[in-house]
Amino acid sequence: MVVTIEDIFNNIKCELTPRRKELIINAYEFAKKAHAGQKRRSGEDYIQHSLQTALILARIGMRSKTISCGLLHDVPEDTDVTLEEIRKIFGEEITFIVSGVTKLGKLKLRGEQKEEYLENLRKMFLAMSSDIRVIIIKLADRLHNMRTLEFNPPEKQQRIARETMDVLVPIANRLGIGEIKSELEDLAFKFLDRENYLLTKKMRERETKHFIKYAEKATIEIKKKLLREGVQVQNIFGRTKGVFRLFEKLKRHDMDIKKIYDIIGIRVIVPDVPDCYRTLGIIHKKYHPLVGRIKDYISLPKPNGYQSIHTTIFGPEGKILEVQIRTQLMEDEAEFGIASHWIYSEKKFDFRVSLFGKKVKVPEKELLWIRQLRDWQRSLGEDNEEFMESLRIDFLKNHIFAFTPKGDIINLPENATPIDFAYRVHSDIGNRAIGAKANGKIVPIDYEIHNGDVIEIITSKNPKKPSRDWLNFVKTSGARGNIKKFFKEIDL
Ligand code: MN
């Protein structure tokens, strides 16, 4: 499928003012020129990747600046054009976001990693992107890369799929972007465990073969009933469960697909929260609900902010069917998550939970992470520095992350120095350290490392010679222990 700039305009959810349109066109022309002659492994022109990334961003409701950044995101990394040139034309904000995406691209996951390391990487992603839009662009970029992963060599397929499953899927989930999350998850699953992927997909197909026809009949029947009772149904449609989610559930149910009731379902979108509960009542009056299968995520949202009512019923023709009831706002939040903020920020939408028309104040400490994030971002407007600080305080708690020149991540306590860094990399590097560079510039060895610094340790070939003075400033027990050990061995 070839994407054009028109496709982006057709899918954009914000009002397309002449200025916004001009910005997107400029970004497109700029990226097209920069990537001219470059091809993807799939054989497509490189600009197709930029366009596809931008199209995903438009579809989840991102606005003109983010879409433009999506078009430009690979320019500094893969072409001769520098960030300076981008800054001259597109200004500080766009350059900042694009450079953030470039930085994230340099993070690498090494071989077999422990859970702790993955958690670090996730935190790193969040911390390094001082603007949440950086992560959203990264997710869109990865989604297109996953769609075209088959064109890469097998080892790369495995590495990218693993990283997607372990790092990007949890982030998409945490940001509540269900639409991207489930596609990423299914694509990663396909490459990581092809056998089970195919098996599950086949089972799902067999089970849902007749569903499309049935869903049509069932939606018509349910819609008629609701309209007759005075509920304005805004939308009603059938949906099937994602392959990976289905596999995870099958594993918990002896791989017996008959024990799973939400493979197929119907989603009903109604105007407001009271309508959600009325819809539930009407449906239960007509169709028997299965005991213990009613979940009210409206009054008790999931930790990522997800809101909806789920019930499983004996639907038309007595078939077991899951029905999900929610408002359009909840639907957009579930599919687009934090990104939906940009759709609604234009309409000055109120995000607080409202029950039966009454605004419910959520107690401070029980605020959901996603709402906090959104509120911060909203109240701070374009000032992302303070937002970044809040994010850092919440996530990192006295921890900083620094990079080796190769892009590996070193997790350190606050105020750590290059000597701590050196010993964290390897005791031999620590023992041979004679100097350090931070972000390419020479710094003192007791320099205070900042989050995100790239630290390069200058080592002497011989002889090994740590200094006792280092004990006066090092912050990690690892460095302290190694220095002491060195002198103990010498003193012997
Ligand atoms: Mn890319």
GROMACS .gro file of C-alpha atoms in nm, residues 15-469:
model
  455
   15GLU     CA    1  -0.908   2.100   1.224
   16LEU     CA    2  -0.676   2.138   0.927
   17THR     CA    3  -0.602   2.511   0.921
   18PRO     CA    4  -0.390   2.652   0.634
   19ARG     CA    5  -0.095   2.695   0.874
   20ARG     CA    6  -0.109   2.336   0.992
   21LYS     CA    7  -0.140   2.211   0.638
   22GLU     CA    8   0.158   2.419   0.534
   23LEU     CA    9   0.369   2.284   0.819
   24ILE     CA   10   0.292   1.923   0.724
   25ILE     CA   11   0.361   1.987   0.357
   26ASN     CA   12   0.692   2.156   0.442
   27ALA     CA   13   0.796   1.866   0.665
   28TYR     CA   14   0.699   1.622   0.391
   29GLU     CA   15   0.893   1.806   0.116
   30PHE     CA   16   1.193   1.841   0.346
   31ALA     CA   17   1.197   1.472   0.441
   32LYS     CA   18   1.136   1.360   0.083
   33LYS     CA   19   1.436   1.560  -0.037
   34ALA     CA   20   1.656   1.438   0.250
   35HIS     CA   21   1.568   1.070   0.193
   36ALA     CA   22   1.578   1.098  -0.188
   37GLY     CA   23   1.720   0.784  -0.346
   38GLN     CA   24   1.708   0.585  -0.019
   39LYS     CA   25   1.522   0.255  -0.018
   40ARG     CA   26   1.379   0.041   0.258
   41ARG     CA   27   1.466  -0.327   0.273
   42SER     CA   28   1.118  -0.391   0.140
   43GLY     CA   29   1.222  -0.212  -0.180
   44GLU     CA   30   0.994   0.086  -0.113
   45ASP     CA   31   1.118   0.443  -0.120
   46TYR     CA   32   1.233   0.543   0.227
   47ILE     CA   33   0.982   0.827   0.243
   48GLN     CA   34   0.707   0.564   0.256
   49HIS     CA   35   0.823   0.476   0.607
   50SER     CA   36   0.804   0.843   0.711
   51LEU     CA   37   0.457   0.875   0.556
   52GLN     CA   38   0.331   0.553   0.716
   53THR     CA   39   0.458   0.666   1.056
   54ALA     CA   40   0.286   1.002   1.010
   55LEU     CA   41  -0.035   0.830   0.899
   56ILE     CA   42  -0.045   0.618   1.216
   57LEU     CA   43   0.002   0.938   1.418
   58ALA     CA   44  -0.282   1.109   1.233
   59ARG     CA   45  -0.510   0.811   1.290
   60ILE     CA   46  -0.460   0.808   1.665
   61GLY     CA   47  -0.543   1.176   1.679
   62MET     CA   48  -0.206   1.347   1.694
   63ARG     CA   49  -0.188   1.699   1.562
   64SER     CA   50   0.011   1.878   1.295
   65LYS     CA   51   0.336   1.927   1.490
   66THR     CA   52   0.362   1.564   1.593
   67ILE     CA   53   0.269   1.448   1.244
   68SER     CA   54   0.541   1.671   1.103
   69CYS     CA   55   0.789   1.523   1.350
   70GLY     CA   56   0.678   1.179   1.233
   71LEU     CA   57   0.766   1.278   0.877
   72LEU     CA   58   1.105   1.410   0.987
   73HIS     CA   59   1.190   1.146   1.248
   74ASP     CA   60   1.460   0.960   1.052
   75VAL     CA   61   1.616   1.261   0.883
   76PRO     CA   62   1.896   1.333   1.137
   77GLU     CA   63   1.979   0.964   1.181
   78ASP     CA   64   1.979   0.844   0.822
   79THR     CA   65   2.064   1.142   0.602
   80ASP     CA   66   2.330   1.414   0.574
   81VAL     CA   67   2.089   1.677   0.701
   82THR     CA   68   2.176   1.796   1.052
   83LEU     CA   69   1.956   1.895   1.344
   84GLU     CA   70   2.081   2.251   1.293
   85GLU     CA   71   1.924   2.265   0.949
   86ILE     CA   72   1.598   2.129   1.087
   87ARG     CA   73   1.610   2.391   1.364
   88LYS     CA   74   1.655   2.671   1.114
   89ILE     CA   75   1.344   2.575   0.922
   90PHE     CA   76   1.114   2.417   1.181
   91GLY     CA   77   1.221   2.582   1.506
   92GLU     CA   78   1.309   2.462   1.855
   93GLU     CA   79   1.006   2.253   1.951
   94ILE     CA   80   1.005   2.029   1.645
   95THR     CA   81   1.382   1.988   1.657
   96PHE     CA   82   1.363   1.893   2.023
   97ILE     CA   83   1.105   1.621   1.956
   98VAL     CA   84   1.287   1.486   1.649
   99SER     CA   85   1.618   1.469   1.836
  100GLY     CA   86   1.438   1.287   2.118
  101VAL     CA   87   1.319   1.021   1.875
  102THR     CA   88   1.672   0.990   1.737
  103LYS     CA   89   1.812   0.940   2.089
  104LEU     CA   90   1.559   0.668   2.164
  105GLY     CA   91   1.665   0.493   1.846
  106LYS     CA   92   2.008   0.452   1.994
  107LEU     CA   93   1.891   0.256   2.296
  108LYS     CA   94   1.980  -0.106   2.262
  109LEU     CA   95   1.879  -0.421   2.436
  110ARG     CA   96   2.164  -0.664   2.483
  111GLY     CA   97   2.113  -1.041   2.452
  112GLU     CA   98   1.928  -1.217   2.732
  113GLN     CA   99   1.824  -0.960   2.988
  114LYS     CA  100   1.678  -0.972   3.331
  115GLU     CA  101   1.345  -0.820   3.426
  116GLU     CA  102   1.519  -0.543   3.614
  117TYR     CA  103   1.709  -0.440   3.307
  118LEU     CA  104   1.390  -0.428   3.105
  119GLU     CA  105   1.227  -0.214   3.369
  120ASN     CA  106   1.525   0.019   3.347
  121LEU     CA  107   1.487   0.038   2.975
  122ARG     CA  108   1.120   0.123   3.007
  123LYS     CA  109   1.200   0.393   3.258
  124MET     CA  110   1.475   0.515   3.034
  125PHE     CA  111   1.232   0.547   2.747
  126LEU     CA  112   1.002   0.754   2.959
  127ALA     CA  113   1.277   0.959   3.115
  128MET     CA  114   1.467   1.027   2.797
  129SER     CA  115   1.166   1.154   2.621
  130SER     CA  116   1.101   1.472   2.809
  131ASP     CA  117   0.802   1.517   2.584
  132ILE     CA  118   0.546   1.237   2.572
  133ARG     CA  119   0.507   1.295   2.199
  134VAL     CA  120   0.856   1.149   2.151
  135ILE     CA  121   0.734   0.813   2.279
  136ILE     CA  122   0.418   0.824   2.073
  137ILE     CA  123   0.623   0.885   1.757
  138LYS     CA  124   0.856   0.602   1.857
  139LEU     CA  125   0.556   0.370   1.893
  140ALA     CA  126   0.422   0.468   1.549
  141ASP     CA  127   0.770   0.424   1.399
  142ARG     CA  128   0.801   0.079   1.557
  143LEU     CA  129   0.454  -0.022   1.442
  144HIS     CA  130   0.547   0.040   1.078
  145ASN     CA  131   0.884  -0.132   1.127
  146MET     CA  132   0.704  -0.435   1.272
  147ARG     CA  133   0.463  -0.443   0.979
  148THR     CA  134   0.765  -0.469   0.748
  149LEU     CA  135   0.989  -0.680   0.974
  150GLU     CA  136   0.982  -0.980   0.740
  151PHE     CA  137   1.224  -0.801   0.507
  152ASN     CA  138   1.498  -0.808   0.771
  153PRO     CA  139   1.750  -1.083   0.849
  154PRO     CA  140   1.630  -1.341   1.107
  155GLU     CA  141   1.852  -1.224   1.396
  156LYS     CA  142   1.730  -0.870   1.356
  157GLN     CA  143   1.372  -0.990   1.340
  158GLN     CA  144   1.418  -1.165   1.673
  159ARG     CA  145   1.590  -0.872   1.841
  160ILE     CA  146   1.333  -0.617   1.726
  161ALA     CA  147   1.035  -0.841   1.804
  162ARG     CA  148   1.173  -0.915   2.154
  163GLU     CA  149   1.231  -0.550   2.227
  164THR     CA  150   0.884  -0.466   2.097
  165MET     CA  151   0.717  -0.723   2.322
  166ASP     CA  152   0.924  -0.645   2.632
  167VAL     CA  153   0.955  -0.270   2.614
  168LEU     CA  154   0.724  -0.102   2.362
  169VAL     CA  155   0.409  -0.305   2.425
  170PRO     CA  156   0.414  -0.228   2.801
  171ILE     CA  157   0.468   0.139   2.726
  172ALA     CA  158   0.180   0.149   2.475
  173ASN     CA  159  -0.030  -0.027   2.736
  174ARG     CA  160   0.070   0.213   3.008
  175LEU     CA  161  -0.012   0.506   2.786
  176GLY     CA  162  -0.345   0.338   2.712
  177ILE     CA  163  -0.297   0.330   2.334
  178GLY     CA  164  -0.484   0.004   2.283
  179GLU     CA  165  -0.493   0.033   1.907
  180ILE     CA  166  -0.113   0.038   1.874
  181LYS     CA  167  -0.058  -0.199   2.164
  182SER     CA  168  -0.259  -0.489   2.029
  183GLU     CA  169  -0.120  -0.468   1.677
  184LEU     CA  170   0.239  -0.447   1.807
  185GLU     CA  171   0.174  -0.738   2.039
  186ASP     CA  172   0.033  -0.962   1.766
  187LEU     CA  173   0.315  -0.875   1.526
  188ALA     CA  174   0.583  -0.943   1.790
  189PHE     CA  175   0.411  -1.271   1.882
  190LYS     CA  176   0.418  -1.377   1.516
  191PHE     CA  177   0.796  -1.344   1.501
  192LEU     CA  178   0.879  -1.472   1.851
  193ASP     CA  179   0.662  -1.783   1.854
  194ARG     CA  180   0.539  -1.848   1.504
  195GLU     CA  181   0.407  -2.194   1.585
  196ASN     CA  182   0.173  -2.080   1.861
  197TYR     CA  183   0.084  -1.769   1.670
  198LEU     CA  184  -0.037  -1.973   1.374
  199LEU     CA  185  -0.210  -2.225   1.597
  200THR     CA  186  -0.399  -1.957   1.788
  201LYS     CA  187  -0.485  -1.767   1.475
  202LYS     CA  188  -0.628  -2.082   1.321
  203MET     CA  189  -0.831  -2.159   1.633
  204ARG     CA  190  -0.965  -1.806   1.633
  205GLU     CA  191  -1.058  -1.827   1.267
  206ARG     CA  192  -1.243  -2.155   1.316
  207GLU     CA  193  -1.430  -2.010   1.612
  208THR     CA  194  -1.522  -1.682   1.446
  209LYS     CA  195  -1.593  -1.817   1.099
  210HIS     CA  196  -1.964  -1.767   1.128
  211PHE     CA  197  -1.930  -1.467   1.351
  212ILE     CA  198  -1.938  -1.194   1.092
  213LYS     CA  199  -2.285  -1.293   0.977
  214TYR     CA  200  -2.399  -1.355   1.333
  215ALA     CA  201  -2.255  -1.021   1.452
  216GLU     CA  202  -2.455  -0.845   1.186
  217LYS     CA  203  -2.778  -1.008   1.302
  218ALA     CA  204  -2.700  -0.962   1.672
  219THR     CA  205  -2.604  -0.595   1.639
  220ILE     CA  206  -2.923  -0.520   1.448
  221GLU     CA  207  -3.132  -0.698   1.710
  222ILE     CA  208  -2.960  -0.531   2.007
  223LYS     CA  209  -2.965  -0.189   1.844
  224LYS     CA  210  -3.338  -0.214   1.770
  225LYS     CA  211  -3.408  -0.308   2.130
  226LEU     CA  212  -3.200  -0.019   2.267
  227LEU     CA  213  -3.354   0.239   2.035
  228ARG     CA  214  -3.702   0.123   2.131
  229GLU     CA  215  -3.612   0.186   2.497
  230GLY     CA  216  -3.490   0.534   2.408
  231VAL     CA  217  -3.111   0.484   2.417
  232GLN     CA  218  -2.940   0.673   2.137
  233VAL     CA  219  -2.691   0.422   2.004
  234GLN     CA  220  -2.401   0.612   1.849
  235ASN     CA  221  -2.224   0.308   1.720
  236ILE     CA  222  -2.245  -0.070   1.751
  237PHE     CA  223  -2.006  -0.320   1.598
  238GLY     CA  224  -1.852  -0.663   1.633
  239ARG     CA  225  -1.491  -0.721   1.739
  240THR     CA  226  -1.259  -1.018   1.789
  241LYS     CA  227  -0.988  -1.071   2.046
  242GLY     CA  228  -0.624  -1.017   1.947
  243VAL     CA  229  -0.418  -1.331   1.874
  244PHE     CA  230  -0.163  -1.279   2.151
  245ARG     CA  231  -0.426  -1.195   2.417
  246LEU     CA  232  -0.622  -1.501   2.312
  247PHE     CA  233  -0.313  -1.723   2.340
  248GLU     CA  234  -0.236  -1.589   2.689
  249LYS     CA  235  -0.591  -1.666   2.793
  250LEU     CA  236  -0.588  -2.012   2.632
  251LYS     CA  237  -0.279  -2.101   2.835
  252ARG     CA  238  -0.475  -2.029   3.152
  253HIS     CA  239  -0.766  -2.244   3.030
  254ASP     CA  240  -0.599  -2.570   2.920
  255MET     CA  241  -0.586  -2.443   2.560
  256ASP     CA  242  -0.960  -2.508   2.545
  257ILE     CA  243  -1.120  -2.241   2.330
  258LYS     CA  244  -1.470  -2.337   2.447
  259LYS     CA  245  -1.382  -2.198   2.790
  260ILE     CA  246  -1.320  -1.851   2.653
  261TYR     CA  247  -1.618  -1.625   2.618
  262ASP     CA  248  -1.475  -1.303   2.490
  263ILE     CA  249  -1.319  -1.414   2.162
  264ILE     CA  250  -1.602  -1.243   1.991
  265GLY     CA  251  -1.787  -0.947   2.121
  266ILE     CA  252  -2.005  -0.655   2.047
  267ARG     CA  253  -1.920  -0.301   2.138
  268VAL     CA  254  -2.192  -0.046   2.197
  269ILE     CA  255  -2.113   0.326   2.203
  270VAL     CA  256  -2.370   0.547   2.375
  271PRO     CA  257  -2.377   0.922   2.455
  272ASP     CA  258  -2.305   0.931   2.830
  273VAL     CA  259  -2.243   0.735   3.150
  274PRO     CA  260  -2.612   0.704   3.256
  275ASP     CA  261  -2.679   0.559   2.908
  276CYS     CA  262  -2.408   0.299   2.972
  277TYR     CA  263  -2.587   0.168   3.280
  278ARG     CA  264  -2.929   0.187   3.115
  279THR     CA  265  -2.793  -0.009   2.820
  280LEU     CA  266  -2.661  -0.272   3.059
  281GLY     CA  267  -3.002  -0.298   3.223
  282ILE     CA  268  -3.189  -0.327   2.894
  283ILE     CA  269  -2.952  -0.592   2.762
  284HIS     CA  270  -2.975  -0.795   3.083
  285LYS     CA  271  -3.355  -0.781   3.075
  286LYS     CA  272  -3.358  -0.928   2.727
  287TYR     CA  273  -3.064  -1.168   2.742
  288HIS     CA  274  -2.951  -1.373   3.039
  289PRO     CA  275  -2.613  -1.263   3.172
  290LEU     CA  276  -2.356  -1.523   3.274
  291VAL     CA  277  -2.304  -1.516   3.648
  292GLY     CA  278  -1.990  -1.339   3.764
  293ARG     CA  279  -1.906  -1.198   3.424
  294ILE     CA  280  -2.016  -0.839   3.474
  295LYS     CA  281  -1.726  -0.596   3.505
  296ASP     CA  282  -1.784  -0.232   3.578
  297TYR     CA  283  -1.466  -0.051   3.480
  298ILE     CA  284  -1.654   0.277   3.474
  299SER     CA  285  -1.682   0.309   3.850
  300LEU     CA  286  -1.359   0.113   3.895
  301PRO     CA  287  -1.127   0.193   3.603
  302LYS     CA  288  -0.825  -0.025   3.525
  303PRO     CA  289  -0.488   0.112   3.639
  304ASN     CA  290  -0.411   0.244   3.291
  305GLY     CA  291  -0.733   0.446   3.293
  306TYR     CA  292  -0.944   0.205   3.087
  307GLN     CA  293  -1.316   0.255   3.134
  308SER     CA  294  -1.601   0.042   3.002
  309ILE     CA  295  -1.872  -0.197   3.117
  310HIS     CA  296  -1.828  -0.560   3.015
  311THR     CA  297  -2.092  -0.827   3.042
  312THR     CA  298  -2.124  -1.173   2.895
  313ILE     CA  299  -2.470  -1.278   2.786
  314PHE     CA  300  -2.655  -1.556   2.613
  315GLY     CA  301  -2.712  -1.342   2.308
  316PRO     CA  302  -2.941  -1.384   2.008
  317GLU     CA  303  -2.981  -1.754   1.914
  318GLY     CA  304  -2.850  -1.840   2.263
  319LYS     CA  305  -2.488  -1.786   2.168
  320ILE     CA  306  -2.248  -1.667   2.437
  321LEU     CA  307  -2.134  -1.319   2.360
  322GLU     CA  308  -1.940  -1.046   2.535
  323VAL     CA  309  -2.088  -0.697   2.519
  324GLN     CA  310  -1.879  -0.391   2.595
  325ILE     CA  311  -2.061  -0.068   2.670
  326ARG     CA  312  -1.890   0.269   2.677
  327THR     CA  313  -1.906   0.633   2.566
  328GLN     CA  314  -1.719   0.770   2.265
  329LEU     CA  315  -1.475   0.940   2.501
  330MET     CA  316  -1.399   0.609   2.673
  331GLU     CA  317  -1.364   0.442   2.334
  332ASP     CA  318  -1.114   0.703   2.215
  333GLU     CA  319  -0.925   0.683   2.542
  334ALA     CA  320  -0.908   0.305   2.516
  335GLU     CA  321  -0.791   0.304   2.155
  336PHE     CA  322  -0.575   0.614   2.151
  337GLY     CA  323  -0.495   0.659   2.520
  338ILE     CA  324  -0.288   0.960   2.602
  339ALA     CA  325  -0.305   1.057   2.238
  340SER     CA  326  -0.678   1.119   2.271
  341HIS     CA  327  -0.581   1.413   2.488
  342TRP     CA  328  -0.485   1.597   2.175
  343ILE     CA  329  -0.817   1.525   2.012
  344TYR     CA  330  -1.012   1.655   2.307
  345SER     CA  331  -0.787   1.936   2.418
  346GLU     CA  332  -0.923   2.135   2.127
  347LYS     CA  333  -1.275   2.086   2.245
  348LYS     CA  334  -1.186   2.172   2.606
  349PHE     CA  335  -1.322   1.840   2.722
  350ASP     CA  336  -1.350   1.762   3.090
  351PHE     CA  337  -1.175   1.439   3.176
  352ARG     CA  338  -1.309   1.387   3.525
  353VAL     CA  339  -1.520   1.081   3.575
  354SER     CA  340  -1.886   1.164   3.577
  355LEU     CA  341  -2.147   0.929   3.715
  356PHE     CA  342  -2.509   0.993   3.636
  357GLY     CA  343  -2.434   1.350   3.547
  358LYS     CA  344  -2.259   1.416   3.878
  359LYS     CA  345  -1.891   1.501   3.863
  360VAL     CA  346  -1.700   1.270   4.092
  361LYS     CA  347  -1.382   1.404   4.242
  362VAL     CA  348  -1.114   1.139   4.250
  363PRO     CA  349  -0.907   1.155   4.571
  364GLU     CA  350  -0.556   1.285   4.511
  365LYS     CA  351  -0.371   0.970   4.604
  366GLU     CA  352  -0.598   0.748   4.404
  367LEU     CA  353  -0.553   0.940   4.085
  368LEU     CA  354  -0.462   0.709   3.807
  369TRP     CA  355  -0.121   0.737   3.655
  370ILE     CA  356  -0.259   0.811   3.315
  371ARG     CA  357  -0.480   1.088   3.440
  372GLN     CA  358  -0.194   1.242   3.632
  373LEU     CA  359   0.019   1.237   3.324
  374ARG     CA  360  -0.255   1.392   3.118
  375ASP     CA  361  -0.336   1.652   3.379
  376TRP     CA  362   0.026   1.751   3.415
  377GLN     CA  363   0.072   1.779   3.046
  378ARG     CA  364  -0.247   1.979   3.018
  379SER     CA  365  -0.188   2.217   3.305
  380LEU     CA  366   0.166   2.285   3.195
  381GLY     CA  367   0.065   2.354   2.839
  382GLU     CA  368   0.367   2.372   2.619
  383ASP     CA  369   0.607   2.393   2.912
  384ASN     CA  370   0.738   2.042   2.909
  385GLU     CA  371   1.035   2.097   3.132
  386GLU     CA  372   0.831   2.095   3.447
  387PHE     CA  373   0.633   1.799   3.319
  388MET     CA  374   0.960   1.619   3.267
  389GLU     CA  375   1.061   1.691   3.626
  390SER     CA  376   0.738   1.546   3.761
  391LEU     CA  377   0.787   1.239   3.549
  392ARG     CA  378   1.140   1.203   3.669
  393ILE     CA  379   1.046   1.237   4.035
  394ASP     CA  380   0.776   0.979   4.002
  395PHE     CA  381   0.964   0.723   3.801
  396LEU     CA  382   1.324   0.754   3.877
  397LYS     CA  383   1.346   0.829   4.247
  398ASN     CA  384   1.715   0.903   4.296
  399HIS     CA  385   1.824   0.711   3.994
  400ILE     CA  386   1.990   0.839   3.684
  401PHE     CA  387   2.079   0.668   3.361
  402ALA     CA  388   2.385   0.725   3.151
  403PHE     CA  389   2.494   0.578   2.820
  404THR     CA  390   2.816   0.417   2.709
  405PRO     CA  391   2.932   0.552   2.371
  406LYS     CA  392   2.783   0.237   2.219
  407GLY     CA  393   2.440   0.317   2.361
  408ASP     CA  394   2.429   0.069   2.648
  409ILE     CA  395   2.252   0.198   2.956
  410ILE     CA  396   2.421   0.227   3.293
  411ASN     CA  397   2.189   0.276   3.590
  412LEU     CA  398   2.346   0.486   3.868
  413PRO     CA  399   2.246   0.661   4.190
  414GLU     CA  400   2.209   1.038   4.186
  415ASN     CA  401   2.535   1.238   4.198
  416ALA     CA  402   2.736   0.943   4.066
  417THR     CA  403   3.069   1.021   3.899
  418PRO     CA  404   3.255   0.886   3.597
  419ILE     CA  405   3.453   0.660   3.834
  420ASP     CA  406   3.127   0.500   3.953
  421PHE     CA  407   3.028   0.465   3.590
  422ALA     CA  408   3.363   0.306   3.500
  423TYR     CA  409   3.342   0.045   3.775
  424ARG     CA  410   2.981  -0.027   3.686
  425VAL     CA  411   3.090  -0.109   3.330
  426HIS     CA  412   3.381  -0.330   3.443
  427SER     CA  413   3.625  -0.333   3.736
  428ASP     CA  414   3.912  -0.332   3.491
  429ILE     CA  415   3.782  -0.014   3.325
  430GLY     CA  416   3.758   0.145   3.669
  431ASN     CA  417   4.110   0.046   3.763
  432ARG     CA  418   4.252   0.185   3.440
  433ALA     CA  419   4.051   0.507   3.432
  434ILE     CA  420   4.255   0.823   3.389
  435GLY     CA  421   3.993   1.063   3.260
  436ALA     CA  422   3.641   1.098   3.129
  437LYS     CA  423   3.429   1.268   2.869
  438ALA     CA  424   3.065   1.360   2.908
  439ASN     CA  425   2.878   1.412   2.582
  440GLY     CA  426   3.209   1.444   2.399
  441LYS     CA  427   3.367   1.699   2.632
  442ILE     CA  428   3.645   1.631   2.883
  443VAL     CA  429   3.514   1.648   3.242
  444PRO     CA  430   3.681   1.601   3.585
  445ILE     CA  431   3.663   1.246   3.718
  446ASP     CA  432   3.448   1.366   4.008
  447TYR     CA  433   3.203   1.525   3.760
  448GLU     CA  434   2.840   1.481   3.861
  449ILE     CA  435   2.674   1.271   3.590
  450HIS     CA  436   2.339   1.395   3.463
  451ASN     CA  437   2.056   1.181   3.343
  452GLY     CA  438   2.106   1.093   2.979
  453ASP     CA  439   2.477   1.181   2.962
  454VAL     CA  440   2.692   0.978   2.727
  455ILE     CA  441   3.001   0.894   2.931
  456GLU     CA  442   3.325   0.784   2.779
  457ILE     CA  443   3.602   0.663   3.009
  458ILE     CA  444   3.957   0.731   2.903
  459THR     CA  445   4.178   0.444   3.014
  460SER     CA  446   4.552   0.393   3.028
  461LYS     CA  447   4.685   0.078   2.866
  462ASN     CA  448   4.908   0.023   3.171
  463PRO     CA  449   4.975   0.030   3.452
  464LYS     CA  450   4.652  -0.003   3.650
  465LYS     CA  451   4.638   0.276   3.898
  466PRO     CA  452   4.327   0.381   4.083
  467SER     CA  453   4.364   0.660   4.335
  468ARG     CA  454   4.280   0.644   4.707
  469ASP     CA  455   4.137   0.995   4.669
   0.00000   0.00000   0.00000
